[in-house]
XYZ file of C-alpha atoms in Angstrom:
465
model
C 37.882 -19.143 40.414
C 37.064 -17.540 37.251
C 40.014 -15.606 35.534
C 39.764 -13.102 33.849
C 42.843 -12.925 31.693
C 44.886 -15.398 29.851
C 48.534 -15.682 29.345
C 50.252 -18.198 26.678
C 54.194 -18.414 27.424
C 55.551 -18.325 30.512
C 58.398 -16.632 29.252
C 60.827 -13.806 30.876
C 58.083 -11.502 29.232
C 55.249 -13.908 29.843
C 55.773 -14.512 32.881
C 56.713 -11.079 33.996
C 53.361 -9.359 32.622
C 51.276 -12.508 34.304
C 52.722 -10.637 37.601
C 51.545 -7.614 36.209
C 48.102 -8.122 35.653
C 47.480 -10.165 38.529
C 49.328 -6.979 41.003
C 46.426 -4.794 38.983
C 43.344 -7.007 40.678
C 43.053 -9.752 37.587
C 43.123 -13.446 38.241
C 45.090 -14.936 35.272
C 45.601 -18.532 33.299
C 48.265 -19.055 32.462
C 49.993 -22.100 30.020
C 53.020 -22.694 28.806
C 54.534 -25.720 26.381
C 56.414 -27.254 28.820
C 53.900 -28.288 31.503
C 56.573 -28.028 34.268
C 56.701 -24.537 34.064
C 53.270 -23.791 34.438
C 53.782 -25.595 37.862
C 56.571 -23.972 38.874
C 55.274 -20.725 38.249
C 52.358 -20.977 40.109
C 53.901 -22.776 43.095
C 56.433 -19.534 43.047
C 53.782 -17.127 43.668
C 51.250 -18.558 46.166
C 48.936 -15.743 47.148
C 48.744 -14.726 43.479
C 45.007 -15.488 41.569
C 46.802 -17.656 39.410
C 45.677 -20.431 37.370
C 47.963 -23.443 36.152
C 46.449 -25.033 32.652
C 47.642 -27.833 31.205
C 45.891 -28.155 28.052
C 44.907 -25.054 25.968
C 41.222 -26.638 26.539
C 41.882 -26.285 30.303
C 43.040 -22.404 29.960
C 39.576 -21.465 27.524
C 37.763 -22.990 30.612
C 39.659 -21.331 32.978
C 38.704 -17.546 31.403
C 35.413 -16.034 31.547
C 33.494 -14.713 28.541
C 34.701 -12.411 26.669
C 37.958 -14.585 27.156
C 41.003 -12.332 26.686
C 44.416 -14.169 25.749
C 47.557 -13.021 25.687
C 50.277 -14.907 23.311
C 54.257 -14.333 24.284
C 55.702 -16.598 21.856
C 58.365 -16.345 19.172
C 56.817 -14.994 16.097
C 56.556 -16.659 12.654
C 55.303 -19.837 12.486
C 54.859 -20.603 16.137
C 51.708 -17.951 16.348
C 50.247 -19.640 13.168
C 50.754 -22.961 14.821
C 48.757 -21.817 18.396
C 46.531 -20.068 16.250
C 45.303 -22.995 14.689
C 45.012 -25.140 17.817
C 43.003 -21.930 19.743
C 40.849 -21.676 16.761
C 38.336 -24.431 17.519
C 38.470 -23.686 20.978
C 37.795 -19.537 20.835
C 33.684 -18.427 20.384
C 32.753 -15.371 18.717
C 33.418 -12.064 21.026
C 37.365 -13.285 22.590
C 39.923 -11.739 22.158
C 43.709 -13.006 20.973
C 46.625 -11.062 20.896
C 49.993 -11.647 20.010
C 52.512 -9.882 21.922
C 55.460 -10.605 19.961
C 57.329 -8.999 17.873
C 55.579 -10.224 15.300
C 55.665 -8.667 11.553
C 52.975 -6.357 10.301
C 52.087 -8.115 7.639
C 51.605 -11.718 9.141
C 49.151 -9.698 11.764
C 47.188 -7.942 9.258
C 46.480 -11.295 7.341
C 45.879 -12.779 10.904
C 43.694 -10.233 11.677
C 41.290 -10.839 8.256
C 41.255 -14.881 8.430
C 39.990 -14.735 12.015
C 37.395 -11.811 11.060
C 34.908 -14.039 9.604
C 34.731 -16.128 12.474
C 33.984 -13.697 14.821
C 36.941 -14.246 17.107
C 39.189 -10.712 17.348
C 42.607 -10.857 16.900
C 45.153 -8.155 18.122
C 48.739 -7.334 17.322
C 50.088 -6.094 20.997
C 53.988 -4.341 20.423
C 55.237 -4.429 23.787
C 58.445 -2.463 25.220
C 60.366 -2.252 28.048
C 62.608 -5.085 28.831
C 61.833 -7.418 31.518
C 61.374 -4.804 34.139
C 58.854 -3.156 32.195
C 56.505 -6.022 31.443
C 56.422 -6.399 35.203
C 55.881 -3.264 36.319
C 54.941 -0.888 33.367
C 55.634 -1.119 29.998
C 54.679 0.856 26.877
C 52.134 -1.145 24.865
C 50.614 -0.789 20.990
C 48.124 -2.473 20.525
C 46.749 -2.665 16.901
C 43.162 -4.065 15.675
C 38.879 -3.822 15.231
C 37.703 -1.202 17.633
C 35.749 -3.489 19.558
C 38.763 -5.277 20.572
C 40.096 -2.537 21.863
C 36.920 -2.146 24.014
C 37.406 -5.496 25.275
C 40.382 -5.283 26.661
C 41.658 -1.428 27.797
C 40.366 -2.006 31.115
C 43.471 -4.731 31.941
C 46.280 -2.715 29.131
C 45.499 0.637 30.822
C 46.043 -0.870 34.425
C 49.549 -2.104 34.024
C 50.827 -0.125 31.595
C 53.246 2.808 32.303
C 52.096 6.101 33.392
C 53.504 9.441 32.997
C 51.765 12.394 33.699
C 50.046 12.456 30.366
C 48.587 9.230 30.908
C 48.656 5.536 30.777
C 51.321 4.706 27.918
C 49.076 2.980 25.999
C 46.202 3.827 23.314
C 44.480 1.739 20.404
C 47.516 2.707 18.134
C 44.540 1.393 15.181
C 43.222 -1.020 13.143
C 44.791 -4.574 11.564
C 48.647 -4.372 12.423
C 48.904 -0.608 13.203
C 50.045 -1.727 16.996
C 53.111 -3.822 15.282
C 54.320 -1.969 12.797
C 54.393 0.954 15.680
C 56.238 -1.443 17.471
C 58.759 -2.327 14.494
C 59.946 1.626 14.365
C 60.528 1.541 17.993
C 63.003 -0.771 17.078
C 64.426 0.749 14.669
C 64.677 4.321 16.138
C 66.134 2.192 19.328
C 69.149 0.605 16.994
C 69.710 4.404 15.612
C 69.635 5.743 19.172
C 72.224 2.997 21.031
C 74.003 3.505 17.830
C 74.865 7.491 18.221
C 75.411 6.780 21.788
C 78.074 3.734 20.935
C 79.773 6.559 18.247
C 79.760 9.523 21.321
C 80.670 7.044 24.084
C 83.676 5.946 21.357
C 85.326 9.642 20.659
C 85.016 10.808 24.221
C 87.309 7.110 25.121
C 89.548 7.498 21.700
C 89.055 11.381 21.066
C 88.779 12.695 24.232
C 90.832 10.166 26.475
C 88.568 9.235 28.528
C 88.468 6.849 31.211
C 84.905 4.401 31.185
C 84.116 5.909 34.435
C 84.588 9.629 33.462
C 82.469 8.906 30.092
C 79.657 7.547 32.945
C 79.775 10.179 34.851
C 79.387 12.685 32.008
C 76.419 10.049 30.771
C 74.655 10.420 33.736
C 75.039 14.813 33.722
C 73.611 14.495 30.493
C 70.566 12.746 31.599
C 69.834 15.736 34.443
C 68.834 17.944 30.876
C 67.669 17.595 27.817
C 69.407 14.115 26.609
C 67.601 12.910 29.733
C 66.289 9.139 28.400
C 66.189 5.110 29.701
C 69.207 4.588 27.017
C 71.647 7.756 28.473
C 70.994 6.653 31.847
C 71.466 3.145 31.212
C 75.131 4.112 29.273
C 75.786 5.853 32.620
C 75.083 2.977 34.129
C 76.437 0.056 32.667
C 79.666 2.010 32.058
C 80.485 2.462 35.628
C 80.773 -1.273 36.201
C 83.520 -3.260 36.871
C 84.787 -6.591 35.889
C 85.271 -8.825 39.121
C 87.378 -11.092 37.291
C 90.528 -8.302 35.743
C 88.846 -5.728 38.178
C 88.638 -3.613 34.668
C 85.394 -1.253 33.181
C 83.070 -4.570 32.399
C 82.265 -3.079 28.750
C 85.634 -3.087 27.735
C 85.371 -6.651 28.589
C 82.728 -7.094 25.672
C 83.185 -8.557 21.957
C 82.635 -5.561 20.097
C 80.245 -7.911 17.612
C 76.239 -6.725 17.365
C 74.190 -8.621 16.848
C 70.440 -7.913 15.748
C 66.850 -9.657 15.944
C 65.883 -8.554 12.289
C 62.767 -5.851 13.624
C 65.419 -3.167 12.762
C 65.931 -4.673 9.352
C 62.453 -4.780 8.631
C 62.689 -0.856 9.191
C 64.794 -0.179 6.496
C 62.866 -2.532 4.789
C 59.457 -1.029 4.359
C 61.284 2.162 4.716
C 62.335 1.787 0.786
C 58.748 0.118 0.196
C 57.168 2.935 1.321
C 60.125 5.699 -0.219
C 61.017 7.171 3.633
C 64.136 7.853 4.207
C 65.452 6.582 6.835
C 69.415 6.926 7.083
C 70.261 7.213 10.429
C 68.267 3.939 11.232
C 69.730 2.434 8.300
C 73.147 3.461 9.133
C 72.513 1.370 13.082
C 71.539 -1.667 11.308
C 74.836 -1.466 9.337
C 76.629 -0.502 11.725
C 75.775 -3.871 13.702
C 76.595 -6.116 10.419
C 79.797 -4.513 9.854
C 80.711 -4.740 13.482
C 80.230 -8.830 13.253
C 83.342 -8.891 10.268
C 86.155 -8.994 13.712
C 88.420 -10.475 11.599
C 88.728 -8.230 8.775
C 88.702 -5.211 10.631
C 91.585 -6.787 13.005
C 93.543 -7.154 9.505
C 92.463 -4.367 7.686
C 93.484 -2.200 10.744
C 96.917 -3.458 10.958
C 97.412 -1.261 7.140
C 95.699 1.787 7.857
C 96.807 2.224 11.362
C 99.044 5.460 10.922
C 97.806 8.607 11.898
C 94.993 7.348 12.867
C 93.513 8.304 16.585
C 95.245 10.976 18.840
C 93.568 12.775 21.643
C 92.495 16.206 21.652
C 93.637 19.195 24.534
C 90.067 20.631 24.891
C 88.548 17.819 26.081
C 84.917 19.940 27.428
C 84.385 21.788 24.047
C 84.693 18.008 22.613
C 81.774 16.724 25.485
C 79.848 19.899 25.188
C 80.281 19.165 21.050
C 79.088 15.605 21.535
C 76.331 16.241 23.842
C 74.914 18.570 20.679
C 75.789 15.877 18.337
C 73.768 13.593 20.401
C 70.588 15.161 20.775
C 70.630 17.243 17.365
C 71.323 13.435 15.819
C 68.429 11.725 17.975
C 66.043 13.874 16.753
C 66.963 13.163 12.936
C 66.095 9.424 14.307
C 62.432 10.933 15.906
C 62.108 12.394 12.821
C 62.925 9.399 10.540
C 60.506 6.804 12.779
C 57.403 9.154 12.348
C 57.919 9.694 9.459
C 57.912 6.194 8.455
C 55.215 5.616 10.803
C 52.786 8.791 8.655
C 53.823 6.970 5.488
C 52.013 3.974 6.689
C 49.213 5.085 7.932
C 48.098 6.977 4.563
C 49.446 3.712 2.693
C 46.852 1.595 5.170
C 44.590 3.777 6.054
C 45.548 3.402 9.706
C 44.533 6.777 10.607
C 47.726 6.661 13.651
C 47.927 10.042 15.642
C 51.180 10.735 16.320
C 50.815 12.748 18.721
C 49.191 9.921 20.523
C 52.639 7.853 19.466
C 54.759 10.104 20.981
C 52.842 9.943 24.644
C 52.913 6.651 24.517
C 56.477 6.388 24.355
C 57.251 8.445 27.308
C 57.196 5.876 29.845
C 57.915 2.024 29.879
C 59.389 1.768 26.659
C 63.511 1.705 25.632
C 63.065 5.072 24.129
C 61.630 6.791 26.626
C 62.791 10.160 26.400
C 62.250 13.740 27.482
C 62.910 14.794 23.744
C 59.597 13.029 23.301
C 57.276 15.625 25.199
C 58.516 18.226 22.032
C 57.854 15.860 19.637
C 54.300 15.667 20.584
C 53.303 19.475 21.160
C 54.732 19.670 17.225
C 52.361 16.937 16.193
C 49.317 18.185 18.795
C 50.526 21.721 17.190
C 49.932 19.714 13.396
C 47.893 16.645 13.503
C 49.698 16.226 9.395
C 53.212 17.369 10.149
C 55.163 15.285 7.757
C 58.495 15.970 9.587
C 59.753 17.006 12.625
C 62.419 19.685 11.667
C 60.984 22.732 10.411
C 58.422 22.567 13.638
C 58.000 25.176 15.603
C 58.378 22.922 18.734
C 62.177 21.874 17.314
C 63.547 24.522 15.607
C 64.719 26.608 18.727
C 65.913 22.842 19.634
C 67.998 21.840 16.574
C 69.426 25.729 15.928
C 71.640 25.852 19.090
C 73.140 22.764 18.595
C 74.180 22.982 15.179
C 77.584 24.571 15.315
C 79.028 21.545 18.018
C 77.226 18.611 15.560
C 79.227 19.206 12.666
C 82.001 20.022 15.148
C 81.905 16.560 16.432
C 81.637 15.754 12.711
C 85.278 17.489 12.301
C 86.573 15.463 15.136
C 85.910 11.898 14.496
C 87.016 12.067 10.349
C 90.182 13.991 11.525
C 90.947 11.548 13.904
C 89.497 8.123 11.585
C 86.942 7.099 14.951
C 84.209 5.959 12.272
C 80.454 7.424 13.315
C 78.353 6.642 10.599
C 74.948 7.814 12.438
C 75.907 11.114 13.174
C 77.072 11.573 9.791
C 74.387 10.428 8.190
C 72.216 12.006 10.545
C 74.055 15.750 9.723
C 73.309 15.063 6.113
C 69.618 13.800 6.462
C 69.805 17.437 8.208
C 71.234 19.369 5.198
C 69.920 17.832 2.744
C 66.298 18.388 4.411
C 67.021 21.986 4.643
C 68.433 22.710 1.354
C 66.251 24.336 -1.522
C 68.477 22.999 -4.448
C 69.813 19.673 -4.675
C 72.220 17.639 -7.636
C 69.739 15.886 -8.316
C 68.824 18.406 -11.233
C 72.238 16.631 -12.939
C 70.805 13.318 -11.836
C 67.828 13.696 -14.187
C 69.761 15.046 -16.975
C 71.917 12.002 -17.014
C 69.096 10.040 -16.367
C 67.668 11.580 -19.860
C 71.226 11.059 -21.391
C 71.946 7.947 -20.742
C 68.215 6.710 -21.357
C 65.444 9.180 -22.491
C 63.480 8.652 -19.019
C 62.834 12.141 -19.531
C 63.036 14.902 -16.900
C 61.151 18.300 -15.390
C 61.453 21.751 -16.168
C 62.317 24.561 -13.417
C 60.133 27.287 -15.743
C 57.216 25.113 -16.829
C 55.540 21.866 -16.081
C 55.141 18.732 -17.867
C 58.338 16.107 -18.904
C 60.504 16.494 -21.362
C 63.328 14.598 -23.454
C 66.595 16.759 -24.943
C 69.194 15.637 -26.689
C 72.433 16.066 -24.911
């Protein structure tokens, strides 16, 4: 049996992608560093068209040319080590895909290194978790057009599907795919933090129980806030701990972890001079959560007069809904602006309407909001910001009062809401015609003779202050 695709790495994602590919009619050859995993996988699926290869040489020999192989292994050095082993075995025209969360500059380097050999290298973002990998993820492949043409039939077959088509597109050259996946994860950080802050307000200011918040999120998921993460929140807040018979979410330690892609997003945004304050606030919130002992100690000092429950729950719930919706728009706005800046910087020519389209299904940040976001970029492909787009303005305006009201609830009750607050500050800054940075420029010129520009004529000038 000759296989038509290869998978390297039989962890959760690799195993499920192999099953997905085989279910679409492609025989798959699989390899894993731990040989026993290969045997276990093949034996577990006796009717599947799988070939287990115990050596990389056997894997390469089992796949028809041009070979198409996806690596689902840890990012960093393991990818470089695997490329070094595979390089002498592959031939011109073969396509090697990195499906992990690799740093996009590494992907650019690897693609450039392999290009003279005629071997195509692609960095492909894969989103959707293990269920997505098995039944239909959102895929973000970047690389040469020839490489995309060689693998597009498989990737389109396994991707999630919506009314707008398969949730995969050729994102752009070299590291474009991994860059877009990185930004996807940054938006994911922001959305999760926004939801957590709203949930916290409902609990501590609204006095809702965990099951009552589940009802609220389930109701919100039937409207404009419909999304995977809102649906997931409704589900997890309803689960009871079998030991205590209390909401399981209340038994979870409030220290959030991260794997680095969110941090990368903020770092790249700084280098490209693109403000992403809501994403940055979400990253900071995770880091601050890790200081559990310090927070507990300080809470005992400043506890007086803090959280108080409001009497009008419905007003809080409606306001929080508006705040979440408007803040989510800002998070997507920041992410899309970052992709646009990188695309211009690296000459990637990324189609932002296509990015919105492939995020509409399969991925973690899939949401109904992506429909008008896609429309905004279809109407104006060069759109620098979503906030003033005709498809977005009617969604934002009705939410403004509730958004501001929610921040007041949080401030008055001393409930931290850094992502919600940063999103509002971002919106207010982006929609203010004159900012106080005229004073900043005057200060810089006064202490360092850095010069400034006047409002009444062109050019830089220096004054004696």
